[in-house]
GROMACS .gro file of C-alpha atoms in nm:
model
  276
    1UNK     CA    1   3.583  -2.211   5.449
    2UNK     CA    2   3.411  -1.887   5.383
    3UNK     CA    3   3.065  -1.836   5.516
    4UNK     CA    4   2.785  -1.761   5.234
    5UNK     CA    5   2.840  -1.386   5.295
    6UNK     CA    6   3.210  -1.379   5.166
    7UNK     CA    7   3.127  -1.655   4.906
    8UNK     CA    8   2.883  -1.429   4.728
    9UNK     CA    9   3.117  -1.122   4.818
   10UNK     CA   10   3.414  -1.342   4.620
   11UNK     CA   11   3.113  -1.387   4.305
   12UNK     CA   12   3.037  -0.975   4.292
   13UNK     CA   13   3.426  -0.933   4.320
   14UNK     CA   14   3.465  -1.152   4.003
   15UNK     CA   15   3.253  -0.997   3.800
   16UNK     CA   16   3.358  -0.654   3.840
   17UNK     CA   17   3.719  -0.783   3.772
   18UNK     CA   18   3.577  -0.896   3.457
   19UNK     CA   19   3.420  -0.583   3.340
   20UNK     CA   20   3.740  -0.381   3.382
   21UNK     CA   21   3.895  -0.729   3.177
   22UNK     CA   22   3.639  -0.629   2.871
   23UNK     CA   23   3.662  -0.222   2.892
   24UNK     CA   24   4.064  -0.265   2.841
   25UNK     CA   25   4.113  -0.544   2.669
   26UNK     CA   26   3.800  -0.577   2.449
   27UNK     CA   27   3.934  -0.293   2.170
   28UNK     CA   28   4.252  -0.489   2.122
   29UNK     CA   29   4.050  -0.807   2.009
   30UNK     CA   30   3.954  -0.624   1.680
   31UNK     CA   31   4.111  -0.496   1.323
   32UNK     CA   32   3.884  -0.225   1.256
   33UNK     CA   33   3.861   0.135   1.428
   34UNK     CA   34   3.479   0.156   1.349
   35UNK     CA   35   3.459  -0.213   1.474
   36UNK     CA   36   3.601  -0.105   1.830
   37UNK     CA   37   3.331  -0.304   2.041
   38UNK     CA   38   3.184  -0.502   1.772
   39UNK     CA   39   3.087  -0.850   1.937
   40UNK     CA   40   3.107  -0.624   2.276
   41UNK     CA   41   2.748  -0.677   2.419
   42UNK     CA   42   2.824  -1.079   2.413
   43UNK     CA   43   3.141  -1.035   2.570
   44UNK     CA   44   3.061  -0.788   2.858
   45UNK     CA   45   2.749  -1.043   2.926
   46UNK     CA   46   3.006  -1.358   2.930
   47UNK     CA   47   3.268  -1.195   3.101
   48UNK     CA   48   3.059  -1.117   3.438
   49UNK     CA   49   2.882  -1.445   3.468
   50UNK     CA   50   3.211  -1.613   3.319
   51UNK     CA   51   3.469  -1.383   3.576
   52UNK     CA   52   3.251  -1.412   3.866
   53UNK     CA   53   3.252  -1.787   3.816
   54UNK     CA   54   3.627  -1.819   3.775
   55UNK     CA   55   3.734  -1.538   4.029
   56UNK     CA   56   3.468  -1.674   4.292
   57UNK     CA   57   3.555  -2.055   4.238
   58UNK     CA   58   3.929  -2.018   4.292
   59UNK     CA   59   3.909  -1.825   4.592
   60UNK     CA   60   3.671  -2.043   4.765
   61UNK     CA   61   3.859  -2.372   4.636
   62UNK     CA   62   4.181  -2.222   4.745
   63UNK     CA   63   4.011  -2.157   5.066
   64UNK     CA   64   3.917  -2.497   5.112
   65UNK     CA   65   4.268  -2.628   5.028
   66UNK     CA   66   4.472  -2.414   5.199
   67UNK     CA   67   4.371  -2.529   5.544
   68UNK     CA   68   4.618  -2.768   5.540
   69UNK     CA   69   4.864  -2.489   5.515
   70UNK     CA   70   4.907  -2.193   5.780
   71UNK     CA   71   5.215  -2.048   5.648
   72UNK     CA   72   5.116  -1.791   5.448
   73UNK     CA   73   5.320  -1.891   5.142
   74UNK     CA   74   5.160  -1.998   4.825
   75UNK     CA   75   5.167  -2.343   4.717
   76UNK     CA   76   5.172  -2.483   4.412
   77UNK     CA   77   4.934  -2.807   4.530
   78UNK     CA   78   4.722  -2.564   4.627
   79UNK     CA   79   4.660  -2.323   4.327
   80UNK     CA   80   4.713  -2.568   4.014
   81UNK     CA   81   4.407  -2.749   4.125
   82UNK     CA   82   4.221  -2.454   4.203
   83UNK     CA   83   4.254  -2.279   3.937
   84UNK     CA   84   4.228  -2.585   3.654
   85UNK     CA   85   3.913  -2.651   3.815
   86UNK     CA   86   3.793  -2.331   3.823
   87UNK     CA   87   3.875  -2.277   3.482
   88UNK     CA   88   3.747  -2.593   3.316
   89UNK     CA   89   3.394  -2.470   3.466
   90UNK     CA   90   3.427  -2.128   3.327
   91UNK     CA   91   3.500  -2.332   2.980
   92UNK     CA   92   3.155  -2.423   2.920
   93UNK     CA   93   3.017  -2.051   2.911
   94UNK     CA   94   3.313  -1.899   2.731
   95UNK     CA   95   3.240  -2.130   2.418
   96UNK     CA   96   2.943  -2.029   2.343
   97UNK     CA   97   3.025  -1.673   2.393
   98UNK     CA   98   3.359  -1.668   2.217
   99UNK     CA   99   3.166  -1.835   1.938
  100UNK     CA  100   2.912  -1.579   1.873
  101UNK     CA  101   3.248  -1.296   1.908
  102UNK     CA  102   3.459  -1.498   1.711
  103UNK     CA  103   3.196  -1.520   1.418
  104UNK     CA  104   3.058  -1.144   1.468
  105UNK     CA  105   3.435  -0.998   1.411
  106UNK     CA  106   3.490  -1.242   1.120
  107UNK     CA  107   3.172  -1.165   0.952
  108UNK     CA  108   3.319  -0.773   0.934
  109UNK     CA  109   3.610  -0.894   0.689
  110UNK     CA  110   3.378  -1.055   0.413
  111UNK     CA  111   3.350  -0.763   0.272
  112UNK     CA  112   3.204  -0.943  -0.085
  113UNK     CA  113   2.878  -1.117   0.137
  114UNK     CA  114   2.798  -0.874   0.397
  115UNK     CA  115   2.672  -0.952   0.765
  116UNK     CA  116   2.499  -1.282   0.810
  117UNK     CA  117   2.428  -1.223   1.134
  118UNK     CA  118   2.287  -0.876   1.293
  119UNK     CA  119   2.356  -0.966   1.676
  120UNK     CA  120   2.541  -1.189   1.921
  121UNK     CA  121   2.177  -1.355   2.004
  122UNK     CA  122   2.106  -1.355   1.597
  123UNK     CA  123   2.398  -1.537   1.577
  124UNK     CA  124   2.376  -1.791   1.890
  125UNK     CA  125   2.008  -1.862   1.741
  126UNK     CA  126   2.131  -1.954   1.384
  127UNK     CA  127   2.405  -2.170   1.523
  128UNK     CA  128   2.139  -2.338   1.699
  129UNK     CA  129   1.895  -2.346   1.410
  130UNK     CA  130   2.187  -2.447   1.120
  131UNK     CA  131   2.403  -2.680   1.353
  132UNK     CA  132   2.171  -2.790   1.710
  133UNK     CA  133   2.350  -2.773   2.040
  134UNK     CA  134   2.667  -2.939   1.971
  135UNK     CA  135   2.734  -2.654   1.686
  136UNK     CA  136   2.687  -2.360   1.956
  137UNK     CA  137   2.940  -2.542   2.161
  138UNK     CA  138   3.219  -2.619   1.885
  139UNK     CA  139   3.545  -2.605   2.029
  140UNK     CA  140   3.420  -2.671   2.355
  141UNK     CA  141   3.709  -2.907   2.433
  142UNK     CA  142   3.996  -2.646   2.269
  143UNK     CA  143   3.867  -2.423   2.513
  144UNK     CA  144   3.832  -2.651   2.813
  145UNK     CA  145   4.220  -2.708   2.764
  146UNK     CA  146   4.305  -2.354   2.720
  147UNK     CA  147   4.174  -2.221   3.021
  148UNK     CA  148   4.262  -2.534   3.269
  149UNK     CA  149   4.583  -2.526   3.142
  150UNK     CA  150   4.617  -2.131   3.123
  151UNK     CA  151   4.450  -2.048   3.402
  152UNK     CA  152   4.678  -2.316   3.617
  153UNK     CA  153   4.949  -2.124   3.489
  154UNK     CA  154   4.743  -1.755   3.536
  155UNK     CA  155   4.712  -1.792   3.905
  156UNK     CA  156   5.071  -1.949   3.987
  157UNK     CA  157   5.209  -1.633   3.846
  158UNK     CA  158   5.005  -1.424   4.019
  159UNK     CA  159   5.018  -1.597   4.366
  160UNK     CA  160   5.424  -1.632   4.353
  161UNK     CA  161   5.480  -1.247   4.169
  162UNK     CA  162   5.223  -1.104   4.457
  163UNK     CA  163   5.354  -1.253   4.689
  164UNK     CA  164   5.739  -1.205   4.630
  165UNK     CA  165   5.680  -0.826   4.583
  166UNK     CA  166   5.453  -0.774   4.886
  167UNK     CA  167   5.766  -0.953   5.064
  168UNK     CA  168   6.045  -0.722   4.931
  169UNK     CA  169   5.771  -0.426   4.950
  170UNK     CA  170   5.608  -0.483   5.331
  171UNK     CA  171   6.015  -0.443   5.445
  172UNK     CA  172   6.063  -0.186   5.695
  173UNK     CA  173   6.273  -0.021   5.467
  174UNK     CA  174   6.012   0.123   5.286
  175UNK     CA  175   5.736   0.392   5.415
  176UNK     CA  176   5.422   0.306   5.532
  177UNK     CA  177   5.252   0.631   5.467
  178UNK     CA  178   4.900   0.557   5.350
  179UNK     CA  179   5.005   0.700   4.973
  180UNK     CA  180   5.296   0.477   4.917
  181UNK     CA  181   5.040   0.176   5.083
  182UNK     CA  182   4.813   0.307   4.807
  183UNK     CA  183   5.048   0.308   4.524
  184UNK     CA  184   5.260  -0.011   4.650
  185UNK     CA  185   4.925  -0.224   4.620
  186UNK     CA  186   4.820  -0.072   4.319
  187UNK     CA  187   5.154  -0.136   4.136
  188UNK     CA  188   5.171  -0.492   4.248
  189UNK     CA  189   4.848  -0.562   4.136
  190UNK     CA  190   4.923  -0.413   3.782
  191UNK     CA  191   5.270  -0.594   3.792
  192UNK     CA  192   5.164  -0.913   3.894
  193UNK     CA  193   4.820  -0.934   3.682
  194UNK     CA  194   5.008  -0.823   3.341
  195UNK     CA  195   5.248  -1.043   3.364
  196UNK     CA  196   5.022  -1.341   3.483
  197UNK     CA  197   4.807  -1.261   3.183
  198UNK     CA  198   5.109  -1.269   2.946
  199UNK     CA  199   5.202  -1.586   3.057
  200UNK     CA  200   4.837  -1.744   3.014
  201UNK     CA  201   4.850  -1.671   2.663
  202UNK     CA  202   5.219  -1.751   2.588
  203UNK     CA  203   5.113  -2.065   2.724
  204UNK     CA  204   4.793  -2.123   2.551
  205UNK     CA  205   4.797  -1.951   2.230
  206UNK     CA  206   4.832  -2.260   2.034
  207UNK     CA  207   4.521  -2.351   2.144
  208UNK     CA  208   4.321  -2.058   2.106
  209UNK     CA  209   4.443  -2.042   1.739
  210UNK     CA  210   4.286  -2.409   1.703
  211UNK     CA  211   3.992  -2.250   1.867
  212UNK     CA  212   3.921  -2.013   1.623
  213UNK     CA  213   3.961  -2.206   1.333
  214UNK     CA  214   3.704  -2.485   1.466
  215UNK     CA  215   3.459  -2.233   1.566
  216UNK     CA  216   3.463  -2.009   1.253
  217UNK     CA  217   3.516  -2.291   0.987
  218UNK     CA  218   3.172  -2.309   0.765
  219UNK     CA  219   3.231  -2.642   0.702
  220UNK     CA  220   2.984  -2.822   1.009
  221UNK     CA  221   3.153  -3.129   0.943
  222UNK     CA  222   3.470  -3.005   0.997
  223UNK     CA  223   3.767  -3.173   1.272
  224UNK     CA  224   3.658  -3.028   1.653
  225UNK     CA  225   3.985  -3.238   1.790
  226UNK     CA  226   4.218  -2.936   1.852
  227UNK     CA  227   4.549  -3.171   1.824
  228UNK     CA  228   4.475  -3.204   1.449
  229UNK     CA  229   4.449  -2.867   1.409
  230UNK     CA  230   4.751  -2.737   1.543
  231UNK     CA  231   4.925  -3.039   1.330
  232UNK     CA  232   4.805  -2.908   1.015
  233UNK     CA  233   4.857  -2.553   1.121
  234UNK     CA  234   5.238  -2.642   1.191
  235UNK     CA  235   5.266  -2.814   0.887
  236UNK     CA  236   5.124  -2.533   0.646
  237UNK     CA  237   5.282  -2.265   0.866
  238UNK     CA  238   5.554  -2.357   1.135
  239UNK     CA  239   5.552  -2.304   1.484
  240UNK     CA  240   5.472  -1.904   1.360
  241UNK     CA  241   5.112  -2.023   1.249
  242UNK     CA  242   5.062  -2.211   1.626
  243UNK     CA  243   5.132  -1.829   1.737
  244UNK     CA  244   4.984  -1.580   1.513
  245UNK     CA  245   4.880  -1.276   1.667
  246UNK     CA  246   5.109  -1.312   1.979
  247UNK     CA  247   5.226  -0.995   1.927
  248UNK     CA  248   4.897  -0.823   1.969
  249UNK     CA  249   4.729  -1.086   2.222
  250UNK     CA  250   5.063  -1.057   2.476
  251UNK     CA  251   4.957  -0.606   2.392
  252UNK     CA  252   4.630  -0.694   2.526
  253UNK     CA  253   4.672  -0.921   2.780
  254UNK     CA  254   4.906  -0.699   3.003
  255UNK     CA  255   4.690  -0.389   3.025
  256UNK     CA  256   4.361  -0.647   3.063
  257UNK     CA  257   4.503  -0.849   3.308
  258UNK     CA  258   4.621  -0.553   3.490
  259UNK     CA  259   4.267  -0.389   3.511
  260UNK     CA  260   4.116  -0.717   3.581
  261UNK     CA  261   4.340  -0.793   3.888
  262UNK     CA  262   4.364  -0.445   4.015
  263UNK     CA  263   3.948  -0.441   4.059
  264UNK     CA  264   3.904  -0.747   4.184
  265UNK     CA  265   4.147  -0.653   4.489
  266UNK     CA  266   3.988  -0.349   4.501
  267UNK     CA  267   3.659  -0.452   4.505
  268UNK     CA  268   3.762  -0.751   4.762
  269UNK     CA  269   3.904  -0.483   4.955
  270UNK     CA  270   3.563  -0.292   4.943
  271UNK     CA  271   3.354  -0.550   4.996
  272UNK     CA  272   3.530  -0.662   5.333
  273UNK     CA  273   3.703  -0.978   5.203
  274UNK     CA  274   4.035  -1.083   5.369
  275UNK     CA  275   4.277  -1.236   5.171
  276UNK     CA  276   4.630  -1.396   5.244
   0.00000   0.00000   0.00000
């Protein structure tokens, strides 16, 4: 296990993977030119506490279980765990933040009753005020499914994708000058995050869609179980509703996934961390 040093090291890593996540990927979240970054401020807070969390988690859970295995390979018993638990913490700030996003954008498209809310923290304080606690964490338990599930499957991509191509790459056949090094680990790390990132959401769209609806539904009263949710959504729409928006989410993901991946290696790499 990694001394307190490289723990924090893993933390800083993490969040400066999640900045790069927000500066690509945020744009792609909304409809509107003008609206570019609208709901940004919440996100770029979330996404360093939230990142740091799930980067620095994983890495020192899959420290602490890989012991058992010297090999160098990944392993599935290994990462699933990891990376479920490490996501299933990270759940419990990204619904309050993805609330307070979700609500800013969708405020921008009632064009007939203006903006109720001026802010992220205007927003997060009339949740509070209007619904208590519980209502500033609706869809809390979409969300906790979404990213233990996605995140499971996140990091198994990753691992096995890295680690294939830095086998078929590392081959003497190849050069070993310090600018194909440069560009080798650089393309992996775009290759193996975009794809890792298109598979989260492929897997977990469904549930994100559920997510939305719960945590932008006026109604207080409204269902919170994410099960029912998707049922009614495939029965008014079809197995299209459960995905709408893949297109553009599976856009985003790839280029913020890729960013996200490539600066946490590189800021591992900075920082002195060693990883297998």
């Amino acid at each position: 296990m990694a001394g307190a040093g490289d723990a924090a090291k893993e933390y800083v890593a993490g969040s400066v993977a999640g900045i790069a996540q927000v500066v690509v990927g945020h744009p792609f979240d909304t409809v509107k030119i003008r609206g570019l970054y609208k709901g940004a401020s919440s996100s770029f807070i979330g996404i360093a506490v939230e990142s740091s969390l799930f980067f620095g988690t994983y890495s020192q859970a899959k420290q602490l279980l890989q012991r058992n295995y010297e090999d160098g390979r990944p392993h599935l018993r290994v990462i699933i765990p990891s990376a479920a638990c490490s996501g299933a913490l990270i759940s419990f700030i990204l619904t309050p933040t993805e609330l307070t996003k979700c609500r800013m954008q969708v405020q921008g498209k009632d064009v007939m009753h203006g903006a109720r809310y001026s802010s992220p923290l205007d927003c997060a304080v009339k949740t509070l005020e209007s619904e208590g606690l519980r209502g500033l964490f609706r869809g809390g338990l979409a969300t906790l499914f979404r990213e233990a599930i996605g995140n499971a499957v996140f990091f198994c991509g990753y691992e096995y994708s890295r680690y294939w191509m830095h086998k078929y790459l590392d081959s003497p056949r190849f050069s070993s000058s310090s600018h194909f090094v440069l560009a080798k680990d650089i393309g992996i790390g775009v290759i193996s995050g975009g794809i890792s990132g298109m598979a989260f959401w492929t897997a977990t769209l469904p549930l994100d869609v559920a997510k939305t609806i719960i945590q932008t539904n006026p109604d207080p009263h409204s269902s919170r179980n994410p099960f029912r949710i998707l049922s009614m959504v495939y029965r008014r729409a079809g197995m299209g509703g459960c995905y709408a928006g893949l297109g553009p989410t599976l856009a985003r993901a790839f280029p913020a996934n890729a960013a996200a991946i490539v600066a946490w290696e590189y800021s591992a790499k900075f920082l002195g961390i060693k990883r297998v």
